[in-house]
PDB file of C-alpha atoms in Angstrom:
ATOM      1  CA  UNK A 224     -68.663-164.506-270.573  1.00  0.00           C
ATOM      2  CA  UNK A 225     -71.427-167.270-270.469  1.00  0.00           C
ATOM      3  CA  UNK A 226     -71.518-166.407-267.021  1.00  0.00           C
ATOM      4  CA  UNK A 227     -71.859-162.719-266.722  1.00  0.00           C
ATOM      5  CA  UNK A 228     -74.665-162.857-269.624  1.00  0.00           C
ATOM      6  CA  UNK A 229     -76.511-164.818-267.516  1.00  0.00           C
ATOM      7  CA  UNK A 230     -76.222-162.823-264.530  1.00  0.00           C
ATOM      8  CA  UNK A 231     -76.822-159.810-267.048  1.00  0.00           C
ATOM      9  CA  UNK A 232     -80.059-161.619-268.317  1.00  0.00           C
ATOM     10  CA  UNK A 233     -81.328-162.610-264.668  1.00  0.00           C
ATOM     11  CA  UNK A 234     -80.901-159.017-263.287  1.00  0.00           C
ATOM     12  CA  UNK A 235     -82.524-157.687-266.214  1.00  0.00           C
ATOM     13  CA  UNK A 236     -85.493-160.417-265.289  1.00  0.00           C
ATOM     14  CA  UNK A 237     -85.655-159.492-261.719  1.00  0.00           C
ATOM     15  CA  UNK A 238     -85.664-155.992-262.359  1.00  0.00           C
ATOM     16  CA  UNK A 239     -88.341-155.702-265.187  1.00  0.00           C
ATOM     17  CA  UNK A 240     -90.547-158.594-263.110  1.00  0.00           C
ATOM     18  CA  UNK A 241     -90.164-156.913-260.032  1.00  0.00           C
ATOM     19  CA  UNK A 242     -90.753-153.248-261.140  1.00  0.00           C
ATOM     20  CA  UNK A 243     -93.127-153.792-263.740  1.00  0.00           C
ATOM     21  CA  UNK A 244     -95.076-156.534-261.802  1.00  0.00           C
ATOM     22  CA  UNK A 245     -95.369-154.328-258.928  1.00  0.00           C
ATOM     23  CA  UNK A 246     -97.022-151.660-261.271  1.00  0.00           C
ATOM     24  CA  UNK A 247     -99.180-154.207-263.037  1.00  0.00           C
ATOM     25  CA  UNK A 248    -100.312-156.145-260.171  1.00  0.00           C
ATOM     26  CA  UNK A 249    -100.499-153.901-257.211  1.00  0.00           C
ATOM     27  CA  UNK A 250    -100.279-150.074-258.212  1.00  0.00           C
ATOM     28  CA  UNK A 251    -104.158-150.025-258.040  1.00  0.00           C
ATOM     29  CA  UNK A 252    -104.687-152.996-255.923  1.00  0.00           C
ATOM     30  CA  UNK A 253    -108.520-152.305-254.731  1.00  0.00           C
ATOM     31  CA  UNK A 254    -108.158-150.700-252.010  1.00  0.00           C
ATOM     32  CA  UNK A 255    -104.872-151.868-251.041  1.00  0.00           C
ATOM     33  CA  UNK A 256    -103.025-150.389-253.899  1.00  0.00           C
ATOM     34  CA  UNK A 257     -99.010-149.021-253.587  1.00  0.00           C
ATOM     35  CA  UNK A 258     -99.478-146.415-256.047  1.00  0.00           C
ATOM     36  CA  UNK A 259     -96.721-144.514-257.669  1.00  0.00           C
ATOM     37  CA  UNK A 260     -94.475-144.414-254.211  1.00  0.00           C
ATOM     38  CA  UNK A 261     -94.659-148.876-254.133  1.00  0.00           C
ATOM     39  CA  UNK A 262     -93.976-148.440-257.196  1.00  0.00           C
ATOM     40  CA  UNK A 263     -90.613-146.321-257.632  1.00  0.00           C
ATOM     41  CA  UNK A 264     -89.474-148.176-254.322  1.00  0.00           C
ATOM     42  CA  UNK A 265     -89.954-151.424-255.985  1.00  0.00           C
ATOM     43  CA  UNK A 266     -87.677-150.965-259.252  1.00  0.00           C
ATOM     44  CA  UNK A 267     -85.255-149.550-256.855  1.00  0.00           C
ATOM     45  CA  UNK A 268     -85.515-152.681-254.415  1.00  0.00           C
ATOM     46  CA  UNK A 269     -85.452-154.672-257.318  1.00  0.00           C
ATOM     47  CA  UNK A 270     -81.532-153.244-258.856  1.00  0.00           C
ATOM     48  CA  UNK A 271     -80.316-153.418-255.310  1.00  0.00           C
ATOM     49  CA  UNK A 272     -80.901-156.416-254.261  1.00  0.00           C
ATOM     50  CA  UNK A 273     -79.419-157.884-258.155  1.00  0.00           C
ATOM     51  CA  UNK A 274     -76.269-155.371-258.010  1.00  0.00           C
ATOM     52  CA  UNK A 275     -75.739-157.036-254.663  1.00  0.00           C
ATOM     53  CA  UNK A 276     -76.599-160.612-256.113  1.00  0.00           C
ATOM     54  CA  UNK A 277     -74.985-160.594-259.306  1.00  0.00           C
ATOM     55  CA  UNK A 278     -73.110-157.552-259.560  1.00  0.00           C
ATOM     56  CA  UNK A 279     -70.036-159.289-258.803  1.00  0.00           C
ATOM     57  CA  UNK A 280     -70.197-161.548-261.686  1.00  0.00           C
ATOM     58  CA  UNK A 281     -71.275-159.181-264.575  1.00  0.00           C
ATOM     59  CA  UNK A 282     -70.945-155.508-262.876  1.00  0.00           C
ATOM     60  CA  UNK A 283     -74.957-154.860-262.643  1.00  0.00           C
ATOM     61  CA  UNK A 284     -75.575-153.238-265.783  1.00  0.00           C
ATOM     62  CA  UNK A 285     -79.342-154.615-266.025  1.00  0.00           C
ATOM     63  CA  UNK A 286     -79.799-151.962-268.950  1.00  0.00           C
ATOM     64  CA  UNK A 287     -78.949-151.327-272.725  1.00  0.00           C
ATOM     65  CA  UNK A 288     -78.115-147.392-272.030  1.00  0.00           C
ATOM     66  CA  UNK A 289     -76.087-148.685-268.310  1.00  0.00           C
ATOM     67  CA  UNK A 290     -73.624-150.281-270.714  1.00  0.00           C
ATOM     68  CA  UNK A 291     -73.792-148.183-273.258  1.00  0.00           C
ATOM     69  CA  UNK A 292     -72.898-145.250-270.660  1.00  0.00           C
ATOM     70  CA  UNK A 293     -69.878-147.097-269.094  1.00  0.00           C
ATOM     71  CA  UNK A 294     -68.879-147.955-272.967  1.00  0.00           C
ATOM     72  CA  UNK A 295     -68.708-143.956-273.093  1.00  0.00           C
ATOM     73  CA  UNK A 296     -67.390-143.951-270.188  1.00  0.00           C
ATOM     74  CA  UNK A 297     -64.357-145.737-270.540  1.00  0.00           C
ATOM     75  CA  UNK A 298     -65.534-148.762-267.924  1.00  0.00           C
ATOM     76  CA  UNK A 299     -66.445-150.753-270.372  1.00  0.00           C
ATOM     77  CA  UNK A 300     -64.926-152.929-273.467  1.00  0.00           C
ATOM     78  CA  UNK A 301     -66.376-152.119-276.919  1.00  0.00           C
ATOM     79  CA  UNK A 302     -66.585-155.982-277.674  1.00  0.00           C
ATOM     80  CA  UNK A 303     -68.848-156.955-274.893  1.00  0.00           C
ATOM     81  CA  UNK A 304     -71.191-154.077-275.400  1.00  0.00           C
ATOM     82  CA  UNK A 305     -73.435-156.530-278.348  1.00  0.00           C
ATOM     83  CA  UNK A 306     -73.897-159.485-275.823  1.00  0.00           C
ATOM     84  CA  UNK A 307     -74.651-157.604-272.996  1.00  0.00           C
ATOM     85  CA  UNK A 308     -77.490-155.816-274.710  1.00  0.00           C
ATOM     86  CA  UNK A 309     -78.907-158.981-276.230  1.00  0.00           C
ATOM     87  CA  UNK A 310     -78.685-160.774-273.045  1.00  0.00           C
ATOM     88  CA  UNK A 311     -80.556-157.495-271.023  1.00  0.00           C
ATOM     89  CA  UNK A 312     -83.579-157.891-274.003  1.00  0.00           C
ATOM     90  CA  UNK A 313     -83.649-161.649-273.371  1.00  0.00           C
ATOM     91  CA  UNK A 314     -84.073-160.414-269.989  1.00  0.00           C
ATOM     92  CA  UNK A 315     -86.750-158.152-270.048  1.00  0.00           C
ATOM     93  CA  UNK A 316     -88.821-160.199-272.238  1.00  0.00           C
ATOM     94  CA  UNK A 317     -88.366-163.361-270.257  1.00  0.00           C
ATOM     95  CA  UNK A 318     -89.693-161.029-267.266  1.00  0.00           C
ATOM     96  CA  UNK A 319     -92.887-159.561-269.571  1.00  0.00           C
ATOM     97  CA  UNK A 320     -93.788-163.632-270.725  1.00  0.00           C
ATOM     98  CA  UNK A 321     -93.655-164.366-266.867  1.00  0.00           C
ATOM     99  CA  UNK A 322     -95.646-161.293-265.697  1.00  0.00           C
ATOM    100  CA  UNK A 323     -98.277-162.108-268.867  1.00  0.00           C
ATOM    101  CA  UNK A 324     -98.765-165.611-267.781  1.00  0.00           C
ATOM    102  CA  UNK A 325     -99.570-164.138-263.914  1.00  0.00           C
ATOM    103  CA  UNK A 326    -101.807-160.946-264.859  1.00  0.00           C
ATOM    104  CA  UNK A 327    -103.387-162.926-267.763  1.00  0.00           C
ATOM    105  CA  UNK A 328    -105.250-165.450-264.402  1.00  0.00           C
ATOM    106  CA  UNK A 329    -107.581-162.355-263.559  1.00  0.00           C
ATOM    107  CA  UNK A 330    -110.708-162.859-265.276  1.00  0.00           C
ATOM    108  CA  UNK A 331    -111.144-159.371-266.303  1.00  0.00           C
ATOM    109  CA  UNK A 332    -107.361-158.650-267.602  1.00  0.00           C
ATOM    110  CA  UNK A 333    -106.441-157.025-270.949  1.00  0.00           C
ATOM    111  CA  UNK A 334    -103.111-156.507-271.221  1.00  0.00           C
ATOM    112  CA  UNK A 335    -104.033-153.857-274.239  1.00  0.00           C
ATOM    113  CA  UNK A 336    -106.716-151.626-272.498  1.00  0.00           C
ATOM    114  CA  UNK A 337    -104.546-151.741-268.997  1.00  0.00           C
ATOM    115  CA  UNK A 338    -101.213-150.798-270.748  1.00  0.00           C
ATOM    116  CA  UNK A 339     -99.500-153.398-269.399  1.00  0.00           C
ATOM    117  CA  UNK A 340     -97.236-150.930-267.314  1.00  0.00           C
ATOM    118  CA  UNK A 341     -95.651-149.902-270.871  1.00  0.00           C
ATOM    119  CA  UNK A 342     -93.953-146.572-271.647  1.00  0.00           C
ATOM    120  CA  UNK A 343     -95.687-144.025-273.562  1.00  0.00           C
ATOM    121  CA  UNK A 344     -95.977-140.572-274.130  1.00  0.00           C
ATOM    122  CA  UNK A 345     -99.155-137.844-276.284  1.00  0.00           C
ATOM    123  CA  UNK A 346    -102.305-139.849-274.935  1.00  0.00           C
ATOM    124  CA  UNK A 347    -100.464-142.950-273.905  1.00  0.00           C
ATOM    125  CA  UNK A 348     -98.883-141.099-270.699  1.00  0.00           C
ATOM    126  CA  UNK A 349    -100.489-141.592-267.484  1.00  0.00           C
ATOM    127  CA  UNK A 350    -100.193-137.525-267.450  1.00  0.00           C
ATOM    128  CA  UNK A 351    -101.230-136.418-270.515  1.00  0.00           C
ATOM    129  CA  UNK A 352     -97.058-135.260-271.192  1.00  0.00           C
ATOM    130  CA  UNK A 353     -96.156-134.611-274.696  1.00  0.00           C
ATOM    131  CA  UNK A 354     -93.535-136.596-276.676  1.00  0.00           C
ATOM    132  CA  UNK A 355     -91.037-133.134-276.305  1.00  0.00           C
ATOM    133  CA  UNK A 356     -91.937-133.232-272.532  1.00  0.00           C
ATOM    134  CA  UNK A 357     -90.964-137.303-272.768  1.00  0.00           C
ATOM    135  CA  UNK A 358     -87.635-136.664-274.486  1.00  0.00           C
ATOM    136  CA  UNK A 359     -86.330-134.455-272.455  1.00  0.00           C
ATOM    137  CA  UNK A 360     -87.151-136.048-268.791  1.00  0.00           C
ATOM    138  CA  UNK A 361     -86.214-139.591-270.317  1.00  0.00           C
ATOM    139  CA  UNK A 362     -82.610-137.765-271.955  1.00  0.00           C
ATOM    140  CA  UNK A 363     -82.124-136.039-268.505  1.00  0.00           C
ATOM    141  CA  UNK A 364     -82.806-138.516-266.268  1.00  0.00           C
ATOM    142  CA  UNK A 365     -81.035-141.373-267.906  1.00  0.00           C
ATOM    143  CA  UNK A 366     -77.729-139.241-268.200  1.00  0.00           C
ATOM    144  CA  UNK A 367     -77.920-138.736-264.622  1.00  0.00           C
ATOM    145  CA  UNK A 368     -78.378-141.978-263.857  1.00  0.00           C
ATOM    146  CA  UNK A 369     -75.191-143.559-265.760  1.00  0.00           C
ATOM    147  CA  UNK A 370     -73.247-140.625-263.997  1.00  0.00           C
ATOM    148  CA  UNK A 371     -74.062-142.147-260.778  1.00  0.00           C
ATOM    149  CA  UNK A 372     -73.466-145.500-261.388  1.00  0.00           C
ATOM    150  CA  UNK A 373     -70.178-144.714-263.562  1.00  0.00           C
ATOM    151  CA  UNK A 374     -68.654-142.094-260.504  1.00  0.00           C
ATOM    152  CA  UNK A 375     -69.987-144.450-257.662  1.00  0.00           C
ATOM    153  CA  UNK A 376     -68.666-148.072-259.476  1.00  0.00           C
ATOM    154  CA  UNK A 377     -65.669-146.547-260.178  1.00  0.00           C
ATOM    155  CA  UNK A 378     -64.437-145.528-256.591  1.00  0.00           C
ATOM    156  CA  UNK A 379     -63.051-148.997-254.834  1.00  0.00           C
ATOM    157  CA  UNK A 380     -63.892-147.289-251.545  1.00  0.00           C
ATOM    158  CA  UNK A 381     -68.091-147.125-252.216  1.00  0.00           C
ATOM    159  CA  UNK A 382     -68.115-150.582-253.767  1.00  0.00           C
ATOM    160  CA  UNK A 383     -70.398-151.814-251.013  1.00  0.00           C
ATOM    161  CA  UNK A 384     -72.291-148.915-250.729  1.00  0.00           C
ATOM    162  CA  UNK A 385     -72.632-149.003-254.768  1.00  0.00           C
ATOM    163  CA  UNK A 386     -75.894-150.876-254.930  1.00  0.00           C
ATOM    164  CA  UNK A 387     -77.903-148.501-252.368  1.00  0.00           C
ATOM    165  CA  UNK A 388     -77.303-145.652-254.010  1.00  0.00           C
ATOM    166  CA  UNK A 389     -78.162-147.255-257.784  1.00  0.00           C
ATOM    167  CA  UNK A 390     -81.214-148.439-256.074  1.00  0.00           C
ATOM    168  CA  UNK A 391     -82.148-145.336-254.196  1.00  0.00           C
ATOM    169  CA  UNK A 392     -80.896-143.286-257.728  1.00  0.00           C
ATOM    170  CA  UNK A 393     -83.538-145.688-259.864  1.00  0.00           C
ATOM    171  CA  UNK A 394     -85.937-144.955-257.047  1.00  0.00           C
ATOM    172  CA  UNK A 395     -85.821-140.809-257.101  1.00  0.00           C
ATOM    173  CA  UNK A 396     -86.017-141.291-261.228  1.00  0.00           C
ATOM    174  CA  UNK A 397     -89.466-143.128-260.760  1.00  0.00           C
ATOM    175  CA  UNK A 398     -90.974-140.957-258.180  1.00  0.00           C
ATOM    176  CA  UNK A 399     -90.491-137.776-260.851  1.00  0.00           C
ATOM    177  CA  UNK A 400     -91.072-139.099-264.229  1.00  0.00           C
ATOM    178  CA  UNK A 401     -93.803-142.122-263.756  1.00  0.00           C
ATOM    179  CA  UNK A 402     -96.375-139.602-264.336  1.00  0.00           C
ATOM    180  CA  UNK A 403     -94.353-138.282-267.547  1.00  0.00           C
ATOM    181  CA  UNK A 404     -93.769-141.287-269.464  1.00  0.00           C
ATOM    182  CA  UNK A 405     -94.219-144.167-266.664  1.00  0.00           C
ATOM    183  CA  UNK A 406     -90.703-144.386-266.132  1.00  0.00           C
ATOM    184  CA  UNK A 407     -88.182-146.024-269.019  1.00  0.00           C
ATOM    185  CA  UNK A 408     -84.739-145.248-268.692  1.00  0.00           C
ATOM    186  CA  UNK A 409     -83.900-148.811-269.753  1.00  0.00           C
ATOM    187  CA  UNK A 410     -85.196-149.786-273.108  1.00  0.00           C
ATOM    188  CA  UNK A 411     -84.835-153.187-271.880  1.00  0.00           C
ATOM    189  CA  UNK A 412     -87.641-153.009-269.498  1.00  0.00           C
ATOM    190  CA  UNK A 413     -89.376-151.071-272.379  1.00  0.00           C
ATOM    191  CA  UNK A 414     -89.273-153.941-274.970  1.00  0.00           C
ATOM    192  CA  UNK A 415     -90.432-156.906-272.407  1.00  0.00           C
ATOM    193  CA  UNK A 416     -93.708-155.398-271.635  1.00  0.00           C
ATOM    194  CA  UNK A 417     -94.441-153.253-274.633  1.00  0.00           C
ATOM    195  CA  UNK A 418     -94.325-156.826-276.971  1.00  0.00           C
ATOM    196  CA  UNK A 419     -97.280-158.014-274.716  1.00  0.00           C
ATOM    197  CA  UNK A 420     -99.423-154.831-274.770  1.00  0.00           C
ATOM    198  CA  UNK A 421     -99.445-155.061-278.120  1.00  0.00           C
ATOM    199  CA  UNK A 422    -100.569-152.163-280.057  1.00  0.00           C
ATOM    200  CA  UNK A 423     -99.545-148.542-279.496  1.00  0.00           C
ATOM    201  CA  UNK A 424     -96.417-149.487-276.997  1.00  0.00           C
ATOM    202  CA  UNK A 425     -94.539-151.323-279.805  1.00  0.00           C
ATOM    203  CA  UNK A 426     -95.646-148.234-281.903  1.00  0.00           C
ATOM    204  CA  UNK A 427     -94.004-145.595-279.459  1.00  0.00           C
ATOM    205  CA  UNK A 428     -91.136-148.111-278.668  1.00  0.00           C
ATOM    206  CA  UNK A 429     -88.323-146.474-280.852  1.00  0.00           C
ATOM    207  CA  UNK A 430     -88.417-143.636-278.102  1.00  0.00           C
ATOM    208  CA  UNK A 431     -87.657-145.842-275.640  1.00  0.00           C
ATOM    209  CA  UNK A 432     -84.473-147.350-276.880  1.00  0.00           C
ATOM    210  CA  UNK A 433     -83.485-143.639-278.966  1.00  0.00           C
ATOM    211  CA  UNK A 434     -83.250-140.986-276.353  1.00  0.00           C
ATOM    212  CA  UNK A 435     -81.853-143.414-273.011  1.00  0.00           C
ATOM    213  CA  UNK A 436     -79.351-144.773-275.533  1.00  0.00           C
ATOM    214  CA  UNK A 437     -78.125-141.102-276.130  1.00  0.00           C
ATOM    215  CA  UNK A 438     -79.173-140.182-272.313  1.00  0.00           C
ATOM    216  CA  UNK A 439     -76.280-143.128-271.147  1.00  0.00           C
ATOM    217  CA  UNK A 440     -74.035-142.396-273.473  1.00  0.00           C
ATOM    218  CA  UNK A 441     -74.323-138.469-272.800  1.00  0.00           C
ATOM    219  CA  UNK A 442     -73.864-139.740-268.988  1.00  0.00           C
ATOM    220  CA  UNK A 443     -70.698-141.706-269.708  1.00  0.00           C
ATOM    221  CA  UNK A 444     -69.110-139.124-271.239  1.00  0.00           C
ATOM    222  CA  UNK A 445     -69.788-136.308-268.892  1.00  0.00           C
ATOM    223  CA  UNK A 446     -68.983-139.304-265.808  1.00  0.00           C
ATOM    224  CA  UNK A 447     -65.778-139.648-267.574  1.00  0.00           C
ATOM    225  CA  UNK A 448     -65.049-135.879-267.570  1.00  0.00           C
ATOM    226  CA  UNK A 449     -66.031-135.615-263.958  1.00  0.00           C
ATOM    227  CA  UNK A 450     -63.486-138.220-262.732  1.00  0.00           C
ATOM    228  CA  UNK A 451     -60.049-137.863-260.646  1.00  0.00           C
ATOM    229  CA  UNK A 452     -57.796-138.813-263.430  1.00  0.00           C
ATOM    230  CA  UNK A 453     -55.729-141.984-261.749  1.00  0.00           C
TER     231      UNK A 453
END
């Protein structure tokens, strides 16, 4: 168990530093900047190359409503589903320290006025989306998200082919909804950068864990409907 918490809590590190980093530190590069498409490509990048790194060792969860959706699923043991959430957290905070200590060397950084990559929704969205619009593309697009990673994990065959399309999945989910809510789906890489904004993040927070906890678990169930019975 030690073991496949720690792989849980570097995944979780990798992917939160890696997306969120890419966001805060090169989305509007002057000039230079990878926008919404670097972006989307690099949370994406980031689960692949874990699930391929660490996968093996704790099954590449890297997200509260992941195991939460293969607990509804049936892929997952009820016992384990406490640590691995605590461990994902740990994680994503780690991740938002990290990426707080790098941002915080520009001279003109404010980690409150820029956002900090957070999640938000009302006036807080990088679109303007309302918290009904938020609820629903977060609900949506975690549950189909946990159905691909429950029907792809769960067929021997695709094993090696699992982590392309997770990353390629997490990839599509960014390119729709970063202008909704900036992209949760993993309340995990919610918490580790909405602690260091600050202010209205922490405030909007309990969206972020509510609706992609019931989003994977909705996923898990339908993913369990939708499978071959053995």
């Amino acid at each position: 168990m030690f073991r496949r918490l720690l792989a849980e809590g570097f995944g979780t590190f990798w992917l939160v530093f890696g997306g969120c980093g890419s966001a805060v530190l090169a989305a509007a590069f002057p000039a230079l900047g990878i926008g919404f498409v670097g972006v989307a490509l690099a949370f994406g990048l980031a689960v692949l190359t874990m699930a391929y790194a660490v996968g093996h060792i704790s099954g590449g969860h890297f997200n509260p409503a992941v195991t939460i959706g293969q607990y509804a699923g049936g892929l997952f043991p009820a016992k384990d589903v406490a640590p691995y959430l605590a461990a994902q957290v740990a994680g994503g905070v780690a991740a938002g320290a990290v990426l707080y200590a790098v941002a915080s060397g520009a001279a003109d950084f404010s980690a409150t006025a820029s956002g900090f990559a957070s999640n938000g929704y009302g006036e807080h969205s990088p679109g303007g989306y309302s918290l009904l619009a938020g609820i629903t593309i977060e609900f949506v697009l975690t549950a189909m998200f946990v159905v691909i990673i429950n029907n792809v994990a769960s067929r021997p065959a695709l094993s090696g082919f699992a982590p392309i399309a997770i990353g390629l999945a997490l990839t599509l989910i960014h390119l729709v909804s970063i202008p909704v809510t900036n992209t949760s789906v993993n309340p995990a890489r919610s918490t580790g950068v909405a602690l260091f904004q600050g202010g209205w993040a922490i405030e909007q927070l309990w969206m972020f864990w509510l609706v992609p906890i019931v989003g994977g678990a909705v996923g898990g169930i339908v993913s369990r409907a939708l499978r071959t019975p053995a």
